[in-house]
Coordinates of C-alpha atoms in Angstrom, one line a residue:
M1 CA 128.6 147.0 68.9
N2 CA 126.5 149.0 66.5
D3 CA 126.3 152.4 68.3
K4 CA 123.4 153.5 66.1
L5 CA 121.4 150.4 67.0
G6 CA 122.2 150.8 70.7
E7 CA 121.0 154.5 70.6
Y8 CA 117.9 153.5 68.7
I9 CA 117.0 151.0 71.4
K10 CA 117.7 153.5 74.2
N11 CA 115.5 156.1 72.5
S12 CA 112.7 153.7 71.8
W13 CA 112.0 152.4 75.3
K14 CA 110.0 155.5 76.1
A15 CA 108.0 155.4 72.9
A16 CA 107.1 151.8 73.7
R17 CA 105.8 152.5 77.2
S18 CA 102.0 152.2 77.3
T19 CA 99.0 152.1 79.6
A20 CA 96.2 149.6 79.7
G21 CA 93.8 149.7 76.8
E22 CA 90.1 148.7 76.7
R23 CA 90.8 145.0 76.4
D24 CA 93.6 144.9 79.0
L25 CA 93.4 144.3 82.7
D26 CA 93.2 147.6 84.7
L27 CA 96.9 147.4 85.5
P28 CA 98.2 149.5 88.3
Y29 CA 101.2 150.9 86.3
P30 CA 102.4 151.7 82.8
F31 CA 104.3 149.0 81.1
V32 CA 106.7 148.3 78.2
P33 CA 105.2 145.8 75.8
P34 CA 107.0 143.9 73.0
S35 CA 105.8 146.0 70.1
Y36 CA 106.6 149.7 70.2
T37 CA 104.6 150.9 67.2
P38 CA 100.8 151.6 67.4
D39 CA 100.2 149.0 64.6
G40 CA 102.1 146.2 66.4
I41 CA 100.0 143.2 67.5
F42 CA 101.9 142.8 70.8
R43 CA 100.8 145.9 72.6
T44 CA 100.2 144.4 76.0
L45 CA 102.5 142.7 78.5
Y46 CA 103.4 139.1 77.5
Y47 CA 104.7 137.0 80.4
W48 CA 108.0 135.6 79.3
D49 CA 108.8 138.4 76.9
T50 CA 108.9 140.7 79.9
Y51 CA 112.0 139.1 81.5
F52 CA 114.2 139.9 78.4
T53 CA 112.6 143.3 78.0
N54 CA 113.5 144.0 81.7
V55 CA 117.1 142.9 81.1
G56 CA 117.4 145.7 78.5
L57 CA 115.5 148.3 80.6
I58 CA 117.7 147.7 83.6
M59 CA 120.9 148.0 81.5
D60 CA 119.6 151.3 80.0
G61 CA 118.8 152.9 83.4
H62 CA 115.1 152.1 83.6
S63 CA 115.0 149.8 86.5
D64 CA 111.9 151.7 87.7
W65 CA 110.0 150.8 84.5
A66 CA 111.2 147.1 84.9
R67 CA 109.8 147.1 88.4
E68 CA 106.5 148.4 87.2
N69 CA 106.4 145.6 84.6
V70 CA 106.9 143.0 87.4
D71 CA 104.4 144.7 89.7
N72 CA 101.9 144.4 86.8
L73 CA 102.6 140.7 86.4
L74 CA 102.2 140.2 90.1
Y75 CA 98.9 142.0 90.0
A76 CA 97.8 139.8 87.1
L77 CA 98.8 136.7 89.1
D78 CA 96.5 137.8 91.9
C79 CA 93.7 138.3 89.4
F80 CA 94.0 134.9 87.7
G81 CA 95.9 132.5 90.1
C82 CA 98.6 132.2 87.5
V83 CA 100.6 134.7 85.5
P84 CA 98.6 134.9 82.3
N85 CA 100.0 134.5 78.8
F86 CA 99.3 138.2 78.4
T87 CA 97.7 140.9 80.6
R88 CA 94.4 141.2 78.8
K89 CA 91.1 140.5 80.6
D90 CA 91.0 137.1 78.9
G91 CA 94.8 136.6 79.2
A92 CA 94.6 133.4 81.3
E93 CA 91.7 131.7 79.6
Y94 CA 94.0 129.4 77.6
C95 CA 97.4 129.3 79.3
S96 CA 100.3 130.8 81.2
Q97 CA 103.9 131.0 79.8
P98 CA 107.3 129.8 81.1
P99 CA 107.7 130.7 84.8
L100 CA 110.4 133.4 84.6
L101 CA 108.9 135.6 87.3
A102 CA 111.4 134.5 89.8
L103 CA 114.3 135.6 87.6
M104 CA 112.6 139.0 87.2
V105 CA 112.0 139.4 90.9
Q106 CA 115.7 138.7 91.6
D107 CA 116.8 141.2 89.0
I108 CA 114.6 143.9 90.5
F109 CA 115.8 143.2 94.1
Q110 CA 119.4 143.3 92.9
E111 CA 118.7 146.9 91.8
T112 CA 116.5 148.2 94.6
K113 CA 117.5 146.1 97.7
D114 CA 113.9 146.7 98.8
E115 CA 113.3 143.9 101.4
E116 CA 109.6 144.7 101.9
W117 CA 109.0 144.6 98.1
L118 CA 110.8 141.3 97.9
K119 CA 108.8 139.8 100.7
K120 CA 105.5 140.6 98.9
A121 CA 106.9 139.4 95.6
V122 CA 107.9 136.1 97.1
E123 CA 104.3 135.6 98.3
G124 CA 103.4 135.9 94.6
L125 CA 106.1 133.4 93.6
E126 CA 104.8 130.9 96.1
K127 CA 101.3 131.3 94.7
E128 CA 102.6 130.8 91.1
Y129 CA 104.5 127.7 92.3
V130 CA 101.3 126.2 93.6
F131 CA 99.7 126.7 90.2
W132 CA 102.5 124.8 88.4
M133 CA 102.6 122.0 91.0
T134 CA 98.8 121.4 91.1
K135 CA 97.7 122.3 87.6
R136 CA 100.6 121.1 85.5
M137 CA 101.9 117.9 87.3
T138 CA 102.3 114.5 85.7
P139 CA 102.2 111.0 87.2
I140 CA 106.1 110.8 87.1
G141 CA 106.5 113.7 89.4
L142 CA 107.7 116.3 86.8
N143 CA 105.8 119.1 85.3
Q144 CA 104.5 119.8 81.8
Y145 CA 103.0 122.7 79.9
G146 CA 99.2 122.4 79.6
T147 CA 96.0 124.3 79.1
N148 CA 93.5 126.3 81.2
A149 CA 90.8 125.9 78.6
Q150 CA 88.6 122.9 79.1
T151 CA 85.2 123.7 77.6
R152 CA 84.1 122.5 74.1
E153 CA 83.5 126.1 73.0
K154 CA 87.0 127.3 73.9
L155 CA 88.8 124.3 72.5
L156 CA 87.0 124.4 69.2
W157 CA 87.6 128.1 69.0
Y158 CA 91.3 127.5 69.6
Y159 CA 91.5 124.8 66.9
D160 CA 90.0 127.2 64.4
Y161 CA 92.4 129.9 65.5
A162 CA 95.5 127.6 65.2
S163 CA 94.3 126.4 61.8
T164 CA 94.7 130.0 60.5
R165 CA 98.4 129.8 61.4
V166 CA 99.4 126.2 60.6
A167 CA 98.0 123.4 58.4
L168 CA 95.3 121.6 60.3
A169 CA 92.6 119.3 58.9
R170 CA 89.1 120.7 58.8
D171 CA 87.1 117.6 58.2
I172 CA 87.7 115.7 61.4
P173 CA 85.4 115.1 64.4
D174 CA 85.0 117.8 67.0
E175 CA 86.4 115.5 69.7
E176 CA 89.6 115.1 67.7
K177 CA 89.8 118.9 67.2
M178 CA 89.5 119.4 70.9
R179 CA 92.3 116.9 71.6
I180 CA 94.6 118.6 69.1
A181 CA 93.7 122.0 70.5
K182 CA 94.8 121.0 74.0
N183 CA 98.1 120.0 72.7
F184 CA 98.6 123.1 70.6
I185 CA 97.7 125.3 73.7
A186 CA 100.3 123.4 75.6
E187 CA 102.8 124.2 72.9
G188 CA 101.8 127.8 73.2
E189 CA 102.3 127.8 77.0
S190 CA 106.0 127.0 76.4
G191 CA 106.1 130.4 74.6
E192 CA 106.9 128.6 71.4
D193 CA 103.7 128.8 69.4
F194 CA 104.2 126.7 67.3
T195 CA 107.1 124.2 67.3
P196 CA 108.2 120.9 65.7
R197 CA 110.0 119.8 68.9
Y198 CA 107.3 117.2 69.4
A199 CA 107.1 115.1 66.3
N200 CA 103.4 114.5 66.5
H201 CA 102.4 117.8 68.2
N202 CA 101.6 115.8 71.3
A203 CA 103.0 118.1 74.0
L204 CA 100.7 116.7 76.6
D205 CA 102.5 113.3 76.4
Y206 CA 105.7 115.0 77.5
V207 CA 107.5 116.6 80.5
Q208 CA 109.5 119.5 79.1
I209 CA 113.1 120.1 80.0
D210 CA 112.8 123.9 79.9
L211 CA 109.8 124.1 82.2
N212 CA 111.3 121.8 84.8
S213 CA 114.6 123.7 84.6
H214 CA 112.7 127.0 85.3
L215 CA 110.9 125.4 88.2
Y216 CA 114.2 124.2 89.6
G217 CA 115.3 127.8 89.5
V218 CA 112.2 128.9 91.4
E219 CA 112.8 126.2 94.0
E220 CA 116.5 127.1 94.3
F221 CA 115.7 130.8 94.8
L222 CA 112.9 130.2 97.4
A223 CA 115.1 127.8 99.3
R224 CA 117.8 130.5 99.5
Y225 CA 115.3 133.2 100.4
F226 CA 113.7 131.3 103.3
D227 CA 117.1 130.2 104.7
G228 CA 117.3 131.9 108.0
K229 CA 113.7 133.2 107.8
N230 CA 111.6 130.0 107.8
A231 CA 113.4 126.7 108.3
D232 CA 110.4 124.6 107.2
K233 CA 110.0 126.4 103.9
A234 CA 113.7 126.5 103.3
A235 CA 113.9 122.7 103.8
Y236 CA 110.8 122.1 101.7
Y237 CA 112.0 124.0 98.6
A238 CA 115.6 122.5 99.0
A239 CA 114.1 119.0 99.0
Q240 CA 111.9 119.8 96.0
K241 CA 114.8 121.0 93.9
E242 CA 116.9 117.9 94.8
K243 CA 113.9 115.6 94.0
R244 CA 113.5 117.4 90.6
V245 CA 117.1 117.0 89.7
A246 CA 117.0 113.3 90.5
L247 CA 113.9 112.9 88.3
L248 CA 115.4 114.9 85.5
E249 CA 118.5 112.7 85.5
K250 CA 116.3 109.6 85.4
Y251 CA 113.9 110.7 82.7
C252 CA 115.4 113.6 80.7
F253 CA 119.1 112.8 80.4
N254 CA 119.9 111.0 77.2
E255 CA 123.0 108.8 77.8
K256 CA 123.3 108.2 74.1
T257 CA 123.9 111.9 73.2
G258 CA 125.0 113.1 76.6
T259 CA 122.3 115.9 76.6
Y260 CA 119.1 116.7 78.3
C261 CA 115.8 116.4 76.5
D262 CA 112.0 116.4 76.7
Y263 CA 110.6 113.0 77.8
D264 CA 107.5 111.3 76.5
F265 CA 106.2 109.7 79.6
V266 CA 103.3 108.1 77.8
A267 CA 105.5 106.2 75.4
D268 CA 108.4 106.0 77.9
K269 CA 110.8 107.5 75.3
K270 CA 113.4 110.3 75.4
N271 CA 112.9 112.9 72.7
E272 CA 115.7 112.7 70.1
I273 CA 114.9 116.1 68.7
V274 CA 117.4 118.8 69.7
C275 CA 115.9 122.1 70.5
A276 CA 117.0 125.3 72.3
A277 CA 115.2 124.2 75.5
C278 CA 118.1 121.7 75.9
F279 CA 120.3 124.6 77.1
L280 CA 118.2 125.3 80.2
P281 CA 119.8 122.8 82.6
Y282 CA 123.1 124.5 81.9
F283 CA 121.6 127.9 82.3
Y284 CA 120.5 127.1 85.8
G285 CA 123.6 125.2 86.6
F286 CA 122.3 121.8 87.7
A287 CA 123.4 119.9 84.6
R288 CA 126.1 117.3 85.0
K289 CA 129.6 118.5 84.2
D290 CA 130.4 115.5 81.9
G291 CA 127.4 116.2 79.6
N292 CA 127.7 117.1 76.0
L293 CA 126.5 120.7 75.9
L294 CA 128.5 121.3 72.7
H295 CA 126.4 118.8 70.9
V296 CA 123.3 121.0 71.5
Y297 CA 125.2 124.1 70.4
N298 CA 126.7 122.5 67.3
V299 CA 123.4 121.0 66.1
L300 CA 121.6 124.4 66.5
K301 CA 124.4 126.8 65.4
T302 CA 123.9 129.0 62.4
K303 CA 125.9 132.0 61.2
G304 CA 123.4 134.3 63.1
G305 CA 123.1 132.5 66.4
V306 CA 121.3 129.3 67.4
S307 CA 118.0 128.2 65.8
S308 CA 115.1 127.2 68.0
C309 CA 115.1 123.6 66.8
E310 CA 117.1 121.3 64.7
D311 CA 115.9 120.8 61.1
T312 CA 113.2 118.1 61.4
G313 CA 112.2 118.4 57.8
T314 CA 108.7 119.6 58.6
G315 CA 109.0 123.3 58.3
G316 CA 106.2 125.8 58.6
Y317 CA 106.6 126.6 62.3
Q318 CA 107.9 129.8 63.7
W319 CA 109.8 128.1 66.5
G320 CA 111.5 125.6 64.3
Y321 CA 114.5 125.6 61.9
P322 CA 115.9 128.0 60.7
Y323 CA 114.5 130.6 62.9
I324 CA 116.5 132.6 65.5
W325 CA 114.8 134.1 68.5
A326 CA 116.3 136.4 71.1
P327 CA 115.4 134.4 74.3
H328 CA 117.2 131.3 73.0
Q329 CA 120.4 133.3 72.3
Y330 CA 120.4 134.6 75.9
F331 CA 119.8 131.2 77.5
A332 CA 122.4 129.5 75.2
Y333 CA 125.0 132.2 75.8
K334 CA 124.7 132.0 79.5
A335 CA 124.7 128.2 79.5
L336 CA 127.8 128.0 77.4
F337 CA 129.6 130.7 79.5
R338 CA 128.6 129.1 82.8
Y339 CA 130.1 125.7 81.8
G340 CA 133.3 127.1 80.5
Y341 CA 132.7 127.2 76.8
K342 CA 133.7 130.9 76.5
K343 CA 134.9 130.7 72.9
E344 CA 131.6 129.3 71.8
A345 CA 129.7 131.8 73.9
A346 CA 131.6 134.7 72.4
E347 CA 131.0 133.3 68.9
L348 CA 127.2 133.1 69.5
C349 CA 127.2 136.6 71.0
K350 CA 129.1 138.1 68.0
N351 CA 127.0 136.2 65.4
Y352 CA 123.7 137.4 66.9
K353 CA 124.9 141.0 67.2
D354 CA 126.1 141.0 63.7
L355 CA 122.8 139.6 62.4
L356 CA 120.8 142.3 64.2
S357 CA 123.2 145.1 63.1
S358 CA 123.1 144.1 59.4
S359 CA 119.4 143.8 59.4
F360 CA 119.0 147.2 61.2
E361 CA 121.2 148.8 58.6
R362 CA 118.8 147.6 55.9
T363 CA 115.5 148.1 57.6
G364 CA 116.0 150.7 60.4
V365 CA 114.2 148.6 62.9
L366 CA 114.4 145.4 65.1
W367 CA 112.3 142.4 64.4
E368 CA 110.6 139.7 66.5
R369 CA 112.2 136.8 64.6
Y370 CA 115.2 136.3 62.3
D371 CA 116.9 133.7 60.2
E372 CA 120.6 133.6 59.6
N373 CA 120.3 136.0 56.7
G374 CA 118.3 138.7 58.5
E375 CA 114.6 139.4 59.4
A376 CA 112.5 136.3 58.7
A377 CA 109.7 136.1 56.2
N378 CA 106.1 136.1 57.3
L379 CA 105.1 132.8 58.9
E380 CA 101.9 132.1 60.9
Y381 CA 101.4 135.9 61.0
P382 CA 103.3 138.9 59.6
T383 CA 106.8 139.3 61.1
Q384 CA 106.6 142.1 63.7
K385 CA 108.7 145.1 64.2
M386 CA 109.9 144.6 67.7
L387 CA 111.6 146.1 70.7
G388 CA 111.0 143.8 73.6
W389 CA 113.2 140.8 73.9
T390 CA 115.2 141.5 70.8
A391 CA 116.3 144.9 72.2
G392 CA 116.9 143.5 75.7
V393 CA 119.2 140.7 74.5
Y394 CA 121.1 142.9 72.1
Q395 CA 121.8 145.4 74.9
Y396 CA 122.9 142.6 77.2
F397 CA 125.2 141.2 74.5
S398 CA 126.6 144.6 73.7
L399 CA 128.4 144.6 77.0
Q400 CA 129.7 141.0 76.9

């Protein structure tokens, strides 16, 4: 462990802590956003980032701040009917982000043992579950990332915005722009804006293995929570998770590679592209024991951790090859460790810590995104100085 980097992280949490600005929701509590410098572009709470931030906060003795982050997300859920992409006043106009709120709630309860708080938080989790099951359902019974934006004005605005980050045609009909915008918003709802994991950027044709894994985690937790409290609800969520696993085995397990994947339900085709989302069934523990988890690891492994996606030859996307992001290291490590691949888990952990330490020695800061040689070059927008998930995952790895 780099002691200087660990101390830098511990000393920076307080500097990052913020209160709502003019464009933010009037949040009830201060919060710890991803960016910690005043010039950072991520100065509000982002949904899935917060889980990994909280991992670090709890490890560094700030479980009270982590709880405030979660209470702010629960407040935003009440405001919008979903947990927004970020906690600005317009934070839910386009999308949510991966449903990690249940993991955050469990972490906070583990620290506080506050049963009354948990009861209220579970009410929020059930509300969020309804959002995903009603607004993001497909005809095959599995869920997909999608969009809250439906109007012509919003979709055309998003197309113009996306075209400032990736190469999109300008001289096409507005209807085609709107169709493309919906798919790019769905990519963004995965937290991976933007990614080559769908060869044609047609995310709305797919059910995603990471989303459905997260929802399995929600169902598993709610079934446990209601066991002994509400028999009907316990039975409902238990049945929902079993149904989900059966459908994931049917549609999202690739017998040829022995791995889980996204599934194109429009074309009835399993996605051959390996991406870090393929770790999630193992992270949650419902993956079959005879699967080929090491195939995913070996395809994505670099000398600095795992890349977000295999090399598809397309390039130009932040969440593609060769880029290394903190949340994927966390999920991959815990997936490998849970299924007994402790040597590979330790290798990933060491490689990522070494990558961050060497970059920190050169630059004196942490970054949002890396490649195997250090902080990644600008792509889509300037690479950001970061605390957030980068710090949270480093602190978690520092004790493994």
